[in-house]
PDB file of C-alpha atoms in Angstrom:
ATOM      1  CA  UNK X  43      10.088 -11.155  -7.707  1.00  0.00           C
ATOM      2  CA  UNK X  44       9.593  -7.841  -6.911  1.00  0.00           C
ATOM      3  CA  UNK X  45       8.379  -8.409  -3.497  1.00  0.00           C
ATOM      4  CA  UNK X  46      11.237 -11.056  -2.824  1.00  0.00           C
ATOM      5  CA  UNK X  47      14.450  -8.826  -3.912  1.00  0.00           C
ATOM      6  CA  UNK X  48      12.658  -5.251  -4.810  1.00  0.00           C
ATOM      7  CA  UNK X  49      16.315  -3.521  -5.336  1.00  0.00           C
ATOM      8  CA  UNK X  50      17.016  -5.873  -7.653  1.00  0.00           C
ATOM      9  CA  UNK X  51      14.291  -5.484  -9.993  1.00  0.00           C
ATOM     10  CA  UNK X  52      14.498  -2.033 -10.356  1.00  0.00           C
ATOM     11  CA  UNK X  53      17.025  -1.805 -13.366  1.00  0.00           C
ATOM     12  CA  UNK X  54      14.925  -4.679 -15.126  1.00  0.00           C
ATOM     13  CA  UNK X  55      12.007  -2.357 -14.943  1.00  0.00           C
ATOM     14  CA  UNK X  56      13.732   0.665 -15.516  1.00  0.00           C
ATOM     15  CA  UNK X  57      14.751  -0.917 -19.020  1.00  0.00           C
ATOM     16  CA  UNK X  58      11.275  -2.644 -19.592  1.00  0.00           C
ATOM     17  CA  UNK X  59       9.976   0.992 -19.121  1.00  0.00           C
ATOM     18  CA  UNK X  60      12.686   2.287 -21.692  1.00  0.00           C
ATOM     19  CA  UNK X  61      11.904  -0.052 -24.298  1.00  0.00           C
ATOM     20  CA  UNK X  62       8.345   0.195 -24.115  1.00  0.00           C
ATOM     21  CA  UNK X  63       8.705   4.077 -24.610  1.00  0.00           C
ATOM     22  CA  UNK X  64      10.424   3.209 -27.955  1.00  0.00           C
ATOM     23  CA  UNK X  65       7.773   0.737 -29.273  1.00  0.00           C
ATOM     24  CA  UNK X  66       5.365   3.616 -28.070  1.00  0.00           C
ATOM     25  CA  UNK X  67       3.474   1.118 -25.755  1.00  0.00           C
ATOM     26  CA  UNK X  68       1.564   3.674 -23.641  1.00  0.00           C
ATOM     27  CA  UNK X  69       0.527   0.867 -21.101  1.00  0.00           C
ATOM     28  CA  UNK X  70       3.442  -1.112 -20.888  1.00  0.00           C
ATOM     29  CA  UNK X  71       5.629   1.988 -19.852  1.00  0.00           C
ATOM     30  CA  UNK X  72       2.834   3.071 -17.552  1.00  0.00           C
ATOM     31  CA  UNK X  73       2.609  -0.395 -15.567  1.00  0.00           C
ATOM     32  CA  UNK X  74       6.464  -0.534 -15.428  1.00  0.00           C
ATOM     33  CA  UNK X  75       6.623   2.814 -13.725  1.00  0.00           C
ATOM     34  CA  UNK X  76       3.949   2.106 -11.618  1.00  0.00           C
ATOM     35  CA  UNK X  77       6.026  -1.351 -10.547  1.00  0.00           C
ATOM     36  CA  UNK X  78       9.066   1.208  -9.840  1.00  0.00           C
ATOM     37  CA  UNK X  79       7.286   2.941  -7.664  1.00  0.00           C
ATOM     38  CA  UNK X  80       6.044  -0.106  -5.890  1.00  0.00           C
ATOM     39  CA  UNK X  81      10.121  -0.969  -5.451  1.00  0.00           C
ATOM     40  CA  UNK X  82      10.472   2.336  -3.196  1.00  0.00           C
ATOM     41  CA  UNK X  83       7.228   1.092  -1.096  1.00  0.00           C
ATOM     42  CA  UNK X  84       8.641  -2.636  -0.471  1.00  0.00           C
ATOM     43  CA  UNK X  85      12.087  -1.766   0.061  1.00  0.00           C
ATOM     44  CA  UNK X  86      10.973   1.751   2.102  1.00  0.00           C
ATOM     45  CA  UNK X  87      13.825   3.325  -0.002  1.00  0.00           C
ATOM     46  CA  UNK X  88      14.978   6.778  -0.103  1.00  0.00           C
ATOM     47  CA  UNK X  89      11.772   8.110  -1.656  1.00  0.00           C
ATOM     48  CA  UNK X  90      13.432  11.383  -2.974  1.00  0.00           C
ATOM     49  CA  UNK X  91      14.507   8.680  -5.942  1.00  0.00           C
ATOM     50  CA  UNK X  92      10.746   8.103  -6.714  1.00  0.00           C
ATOM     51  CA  UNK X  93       9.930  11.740  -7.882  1.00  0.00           C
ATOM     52  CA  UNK X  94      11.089  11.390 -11.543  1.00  0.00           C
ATOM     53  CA  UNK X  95       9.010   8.350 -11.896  1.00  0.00           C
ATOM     54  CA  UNK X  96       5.991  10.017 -10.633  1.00  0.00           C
ATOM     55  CA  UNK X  97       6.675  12.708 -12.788  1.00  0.00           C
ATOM     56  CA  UNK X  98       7.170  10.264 -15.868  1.00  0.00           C
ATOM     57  CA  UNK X  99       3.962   8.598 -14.868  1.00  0.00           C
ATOM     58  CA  UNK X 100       2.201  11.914 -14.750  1.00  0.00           C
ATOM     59  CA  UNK X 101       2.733  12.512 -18.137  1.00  0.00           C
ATOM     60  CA  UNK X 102       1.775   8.827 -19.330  1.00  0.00           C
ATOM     61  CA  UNK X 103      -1.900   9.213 -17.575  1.00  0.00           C
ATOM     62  CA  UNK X 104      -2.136  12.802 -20.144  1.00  0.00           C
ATOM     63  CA  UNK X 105      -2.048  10.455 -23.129  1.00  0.00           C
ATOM     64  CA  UNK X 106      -3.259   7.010 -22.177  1.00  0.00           C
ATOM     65  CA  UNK X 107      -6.746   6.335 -23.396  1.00  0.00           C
ATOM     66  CA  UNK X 108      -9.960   7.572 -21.231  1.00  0.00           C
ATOM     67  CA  UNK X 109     -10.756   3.541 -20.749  1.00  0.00           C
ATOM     68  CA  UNK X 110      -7.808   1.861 -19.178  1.00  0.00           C
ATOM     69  CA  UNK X 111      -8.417  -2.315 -17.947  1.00  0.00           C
ATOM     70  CA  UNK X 112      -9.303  -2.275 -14.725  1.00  0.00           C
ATOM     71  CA  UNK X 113      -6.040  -4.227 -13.767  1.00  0.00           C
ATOM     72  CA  UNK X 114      -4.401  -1.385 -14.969  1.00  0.00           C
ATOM     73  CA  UNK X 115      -6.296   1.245 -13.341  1.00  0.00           C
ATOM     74  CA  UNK X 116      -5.739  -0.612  -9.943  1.00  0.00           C
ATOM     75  CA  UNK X 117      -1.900  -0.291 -10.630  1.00  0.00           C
ATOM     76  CA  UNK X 118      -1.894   3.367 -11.547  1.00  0.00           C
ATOM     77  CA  UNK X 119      -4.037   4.144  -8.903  1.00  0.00           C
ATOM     78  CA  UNK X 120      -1.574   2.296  -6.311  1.00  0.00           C
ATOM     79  CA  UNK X 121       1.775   4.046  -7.756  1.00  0.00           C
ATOM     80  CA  UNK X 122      -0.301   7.426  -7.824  1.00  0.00           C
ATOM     81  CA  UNK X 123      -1.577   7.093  -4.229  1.00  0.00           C
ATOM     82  CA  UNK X 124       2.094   6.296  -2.842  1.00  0.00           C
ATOM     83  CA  UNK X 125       3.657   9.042  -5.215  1.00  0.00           C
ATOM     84  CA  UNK X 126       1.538  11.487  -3.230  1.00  0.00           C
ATOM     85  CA  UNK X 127       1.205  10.034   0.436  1.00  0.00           C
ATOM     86  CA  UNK X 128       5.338   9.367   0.264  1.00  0.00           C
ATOM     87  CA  UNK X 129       6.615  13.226  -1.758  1.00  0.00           C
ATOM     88  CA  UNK X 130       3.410  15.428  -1.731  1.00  0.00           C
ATOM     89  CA  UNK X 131       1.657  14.986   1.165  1.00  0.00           C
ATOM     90  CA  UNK X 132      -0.017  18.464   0.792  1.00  0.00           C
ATOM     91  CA  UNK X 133      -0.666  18.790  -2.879  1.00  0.00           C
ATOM     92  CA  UNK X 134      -4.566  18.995  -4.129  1.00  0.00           C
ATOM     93  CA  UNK X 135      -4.679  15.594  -5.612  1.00  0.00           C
ATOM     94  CA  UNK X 136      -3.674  13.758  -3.046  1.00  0.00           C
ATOM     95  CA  UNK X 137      -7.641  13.653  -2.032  1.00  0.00           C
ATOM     96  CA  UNK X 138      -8.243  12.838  -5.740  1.00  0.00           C
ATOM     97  CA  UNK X 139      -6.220   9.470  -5.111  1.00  0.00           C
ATOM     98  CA  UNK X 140      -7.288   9.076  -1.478  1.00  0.00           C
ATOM     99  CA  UNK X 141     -11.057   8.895  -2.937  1.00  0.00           C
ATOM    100  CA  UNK X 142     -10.022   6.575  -5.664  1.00  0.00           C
ATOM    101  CA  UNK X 143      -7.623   4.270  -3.885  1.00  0.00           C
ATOM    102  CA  UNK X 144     -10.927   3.753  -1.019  1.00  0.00           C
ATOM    103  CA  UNK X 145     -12.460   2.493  -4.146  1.00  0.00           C
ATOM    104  CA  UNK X 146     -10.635   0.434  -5.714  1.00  0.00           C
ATOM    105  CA  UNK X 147      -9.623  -1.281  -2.820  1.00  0.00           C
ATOM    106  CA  UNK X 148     -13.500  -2.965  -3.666  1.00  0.00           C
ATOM    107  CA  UNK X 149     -12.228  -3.423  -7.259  1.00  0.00           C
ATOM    108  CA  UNK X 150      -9.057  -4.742  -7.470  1.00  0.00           C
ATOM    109  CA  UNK X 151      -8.315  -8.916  -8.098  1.00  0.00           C
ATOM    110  CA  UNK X 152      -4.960  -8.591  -6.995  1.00  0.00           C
ATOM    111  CA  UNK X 153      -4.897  -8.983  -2.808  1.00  0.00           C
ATOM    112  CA  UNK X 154      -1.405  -7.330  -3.166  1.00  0.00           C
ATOM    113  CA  UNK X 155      -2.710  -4.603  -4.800  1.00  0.00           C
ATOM    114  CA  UNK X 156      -5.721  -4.412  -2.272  1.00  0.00           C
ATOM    115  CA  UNK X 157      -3.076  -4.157   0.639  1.00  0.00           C
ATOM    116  CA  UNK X 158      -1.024  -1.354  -1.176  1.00  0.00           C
ATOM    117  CA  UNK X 159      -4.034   0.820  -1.461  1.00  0.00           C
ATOM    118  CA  UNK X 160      -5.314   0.118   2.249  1.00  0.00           C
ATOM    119  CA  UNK X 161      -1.800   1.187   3.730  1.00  0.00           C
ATOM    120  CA  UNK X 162      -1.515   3.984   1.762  1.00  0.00           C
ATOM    121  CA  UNK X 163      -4.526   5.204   2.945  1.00  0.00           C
ATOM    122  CA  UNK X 164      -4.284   4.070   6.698  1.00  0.00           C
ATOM    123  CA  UNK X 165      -0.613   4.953   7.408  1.00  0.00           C
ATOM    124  CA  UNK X 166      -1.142   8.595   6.848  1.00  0.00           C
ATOM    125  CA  UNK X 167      -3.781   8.382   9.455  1.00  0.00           C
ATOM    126  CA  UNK X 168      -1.639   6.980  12.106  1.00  0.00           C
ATOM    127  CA  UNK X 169       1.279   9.075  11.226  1.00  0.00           C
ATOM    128  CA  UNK X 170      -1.444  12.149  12.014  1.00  0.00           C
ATOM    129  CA  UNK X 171      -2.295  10.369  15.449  1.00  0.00           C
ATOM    130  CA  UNK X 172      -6.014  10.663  13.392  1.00  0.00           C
ATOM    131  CA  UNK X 173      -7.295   7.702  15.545  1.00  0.00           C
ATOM    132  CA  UNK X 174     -11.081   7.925  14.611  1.00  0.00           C
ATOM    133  CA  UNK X 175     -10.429   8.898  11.079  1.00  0.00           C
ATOM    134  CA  UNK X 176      -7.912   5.454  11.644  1.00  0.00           C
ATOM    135  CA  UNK X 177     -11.302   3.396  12.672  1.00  0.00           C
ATOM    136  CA  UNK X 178     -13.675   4.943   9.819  1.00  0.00           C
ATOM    137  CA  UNK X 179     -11.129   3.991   7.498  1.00  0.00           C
ATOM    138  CA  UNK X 180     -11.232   0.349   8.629  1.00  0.00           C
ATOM    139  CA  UNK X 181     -14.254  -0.059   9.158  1.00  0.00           C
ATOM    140  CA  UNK X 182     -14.985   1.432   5.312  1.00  0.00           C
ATOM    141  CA  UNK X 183     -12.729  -1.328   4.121  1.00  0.00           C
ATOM    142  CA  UNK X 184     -13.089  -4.049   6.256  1.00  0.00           C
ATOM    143  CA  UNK X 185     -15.780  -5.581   3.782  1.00  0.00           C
ATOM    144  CA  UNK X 186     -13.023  -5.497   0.903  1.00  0.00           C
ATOM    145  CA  UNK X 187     -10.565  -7.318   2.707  1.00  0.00           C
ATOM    146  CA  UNK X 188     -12.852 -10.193   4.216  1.00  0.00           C
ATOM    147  CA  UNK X 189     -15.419 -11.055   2.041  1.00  0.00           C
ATOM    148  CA  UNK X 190     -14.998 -14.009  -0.818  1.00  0.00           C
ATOM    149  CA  UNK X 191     -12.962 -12.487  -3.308  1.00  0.00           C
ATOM    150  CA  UNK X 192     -10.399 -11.532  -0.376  1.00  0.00           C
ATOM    151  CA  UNK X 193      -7.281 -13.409  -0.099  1.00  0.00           C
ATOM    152  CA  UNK X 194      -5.960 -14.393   3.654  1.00  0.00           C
ATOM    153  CA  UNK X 195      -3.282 -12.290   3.119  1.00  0.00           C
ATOM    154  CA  UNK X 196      -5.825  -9.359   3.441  1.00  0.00           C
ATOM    155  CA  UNK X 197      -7.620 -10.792   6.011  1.00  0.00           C
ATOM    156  CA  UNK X 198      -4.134 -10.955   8.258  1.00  0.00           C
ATOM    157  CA  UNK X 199      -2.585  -7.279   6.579  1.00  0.00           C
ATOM    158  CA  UNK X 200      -6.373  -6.234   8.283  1.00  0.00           C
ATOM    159  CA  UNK X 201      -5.836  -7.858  11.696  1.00  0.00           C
ATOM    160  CA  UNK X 202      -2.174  -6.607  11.633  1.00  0.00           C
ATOM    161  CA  UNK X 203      -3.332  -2.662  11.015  1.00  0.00           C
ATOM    162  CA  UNK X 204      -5.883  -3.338  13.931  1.00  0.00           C
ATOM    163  CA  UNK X 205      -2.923  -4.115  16.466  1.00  0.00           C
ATOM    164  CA  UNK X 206      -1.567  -0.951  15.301  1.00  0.00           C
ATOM    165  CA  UNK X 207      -4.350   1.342  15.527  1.00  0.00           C
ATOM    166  CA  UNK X 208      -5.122  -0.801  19.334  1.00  0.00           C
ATOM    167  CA  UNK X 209      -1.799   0.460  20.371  1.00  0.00           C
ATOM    168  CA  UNK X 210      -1.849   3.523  19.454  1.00  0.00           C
ATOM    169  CA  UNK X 211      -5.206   4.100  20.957  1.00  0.00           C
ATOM    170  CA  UNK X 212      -3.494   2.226  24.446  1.00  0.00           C
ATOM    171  CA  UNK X 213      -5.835  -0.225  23.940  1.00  0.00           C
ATOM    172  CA  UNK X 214      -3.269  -3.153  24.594  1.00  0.00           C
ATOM    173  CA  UNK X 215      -5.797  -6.185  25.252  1.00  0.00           C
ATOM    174  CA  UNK X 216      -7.400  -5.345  22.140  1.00  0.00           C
ATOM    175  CA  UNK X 217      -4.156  -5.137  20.620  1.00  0.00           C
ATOM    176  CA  UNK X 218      -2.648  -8.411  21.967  1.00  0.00           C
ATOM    177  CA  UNK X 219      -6.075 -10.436  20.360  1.00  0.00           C
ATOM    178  CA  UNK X 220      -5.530  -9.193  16.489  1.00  0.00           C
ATOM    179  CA  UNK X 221      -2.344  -9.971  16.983  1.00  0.00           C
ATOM    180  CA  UNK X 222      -3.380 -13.429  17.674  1.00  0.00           C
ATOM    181  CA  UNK X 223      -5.838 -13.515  15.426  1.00  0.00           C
ATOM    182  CA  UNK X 224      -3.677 -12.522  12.606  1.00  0.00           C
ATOM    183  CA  UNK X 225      -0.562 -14.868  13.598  1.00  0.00           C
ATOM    184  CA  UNK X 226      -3.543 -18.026  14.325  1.00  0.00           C
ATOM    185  CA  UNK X 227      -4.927 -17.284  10.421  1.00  0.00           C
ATOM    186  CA  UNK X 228      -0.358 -16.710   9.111  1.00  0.00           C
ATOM    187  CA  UNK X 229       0.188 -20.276  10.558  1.00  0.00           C
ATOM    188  CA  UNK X 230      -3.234 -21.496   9.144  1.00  0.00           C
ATOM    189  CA  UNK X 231      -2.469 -20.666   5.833  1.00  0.00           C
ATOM    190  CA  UNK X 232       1.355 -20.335   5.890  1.00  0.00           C
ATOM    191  CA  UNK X 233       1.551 -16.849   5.019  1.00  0.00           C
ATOM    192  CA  UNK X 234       4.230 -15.150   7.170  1.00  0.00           C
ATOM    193  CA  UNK X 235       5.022 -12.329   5.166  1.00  0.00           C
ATOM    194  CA  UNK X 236       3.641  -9.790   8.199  1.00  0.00           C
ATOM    195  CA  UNK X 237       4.652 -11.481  11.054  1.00  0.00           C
ATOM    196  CA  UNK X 238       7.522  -9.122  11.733  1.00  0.00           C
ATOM    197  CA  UNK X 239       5.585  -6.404  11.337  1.00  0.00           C
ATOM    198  CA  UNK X 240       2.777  -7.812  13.791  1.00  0.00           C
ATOM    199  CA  UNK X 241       5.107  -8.790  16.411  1.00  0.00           C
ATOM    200  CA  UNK X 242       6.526  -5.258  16.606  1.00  0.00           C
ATOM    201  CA  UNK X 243       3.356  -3.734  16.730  1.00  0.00           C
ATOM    202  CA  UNK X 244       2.207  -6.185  19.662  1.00  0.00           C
ATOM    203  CA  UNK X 245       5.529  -5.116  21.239  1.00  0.00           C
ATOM    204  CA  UNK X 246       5.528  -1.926  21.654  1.00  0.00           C
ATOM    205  CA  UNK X 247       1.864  -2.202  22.920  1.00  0.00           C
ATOM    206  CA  UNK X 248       2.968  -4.549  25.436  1.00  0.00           C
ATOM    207  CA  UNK X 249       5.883  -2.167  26.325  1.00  0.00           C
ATOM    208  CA  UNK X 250       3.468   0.877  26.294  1.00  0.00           C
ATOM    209  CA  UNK X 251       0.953  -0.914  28.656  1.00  0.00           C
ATOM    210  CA  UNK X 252       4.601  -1.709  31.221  1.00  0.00           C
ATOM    211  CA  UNK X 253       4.286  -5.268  30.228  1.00  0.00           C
ATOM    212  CA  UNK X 254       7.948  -6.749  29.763  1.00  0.00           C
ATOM    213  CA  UNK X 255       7.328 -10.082  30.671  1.00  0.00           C
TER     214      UNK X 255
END
């Protein structure tokens, strides 16, 4: 639901996170402000609204146990990584997460979760015009979101961050064949959640390169 109407969740988790406080249920109050924070991401909300939640998870991760479920440690790391890459961009941790997010990424069952961590890690790199450090980065997690335990929806969120980085490196051709690639695999399997996103990027390559037709 949450990726289908994320504003709309928000005060169900807001509440799940209030009563889980009460009960005392460390990891129940921890995953629903992690899946608050994941609201602000979907939605690309005013992020200014996401600081008390990362400050409310902050204090959860002082008293949760030292061994968490890895399902659980996936999620924290997620909210954590997009708390810092979205409202403290030049605070200390923020290579802390970075290190553990790249991680993870090779962990983690959920392909949602996979994708979160990728783009919080490659968007930052773009945003920096850090094209190389934009190709290392892929290339690092290509593996994670290809091999068997992949979903397709990784395999096309990977093809779509490729037209990106093609474009912004004027490489249109290049460009114009993940974006192929990834919209040949979204009609394969039916999974059309990126299109949008992929036909923008192709787009403005083609508009960059002075193709309009």
């Amino acid at each position: 639901k949450i990726l289908q109407e994320p504003s709309a969740s928000r005060a169900p988790l807001e509440q799940s996170y209030s009563l889980f406080k009460k009960q005392d249920d460390l990891i129940g109050a921890t995953l629903s402000c992690c899946l608050i924070i994941d609201t602000f991401q979907i939605l690309w909300d005013d992020f200014h609204k996401m600081d008390p939640w990362i400050e409310r998870l902050e204090y959860l991760l002082e008293h949760l146990p030292e061994k968490t479920p890895s399902n659980v440690e996936a999620q924290i790391t997620s909210a954590m990584l997009a708390g810092y890459v979205y409202r403290r961009r030049g605070h200390p941790n923020l290579k802390l997460w970075e290190a553990r997010a790249e991680a993870m990424i090779h962990k983690a069952s959920d392909p949602f979760l996979r994708i979160m961590l990728a783009q919080n890690l490659f968007s930052p790199t773009i945003w920096a015009n850090s094209l190389a450090k934009a190709n290392l980065l892929l290339e690092r997690i290509r593996p994670a979101l290809t091999n068997n335990t992949a979903s397709s929806l990784c395999t096309i969120w990977l093809y779509a961050s490729e037209v990106c980085y093609h474009w912004n490196n004027a490489e249109t051709d290049k460009a114009v064949e993940a974006a192929n690639h990834a919209l040949k695999l979204a009609n394969k399997t039916g999974i059309h959640i990126l299109d949008t996103l992929i036909h923008y990027h192709v787009g403005i390559a083609n508009l960059a390169a002075g193709r309009t037709e």
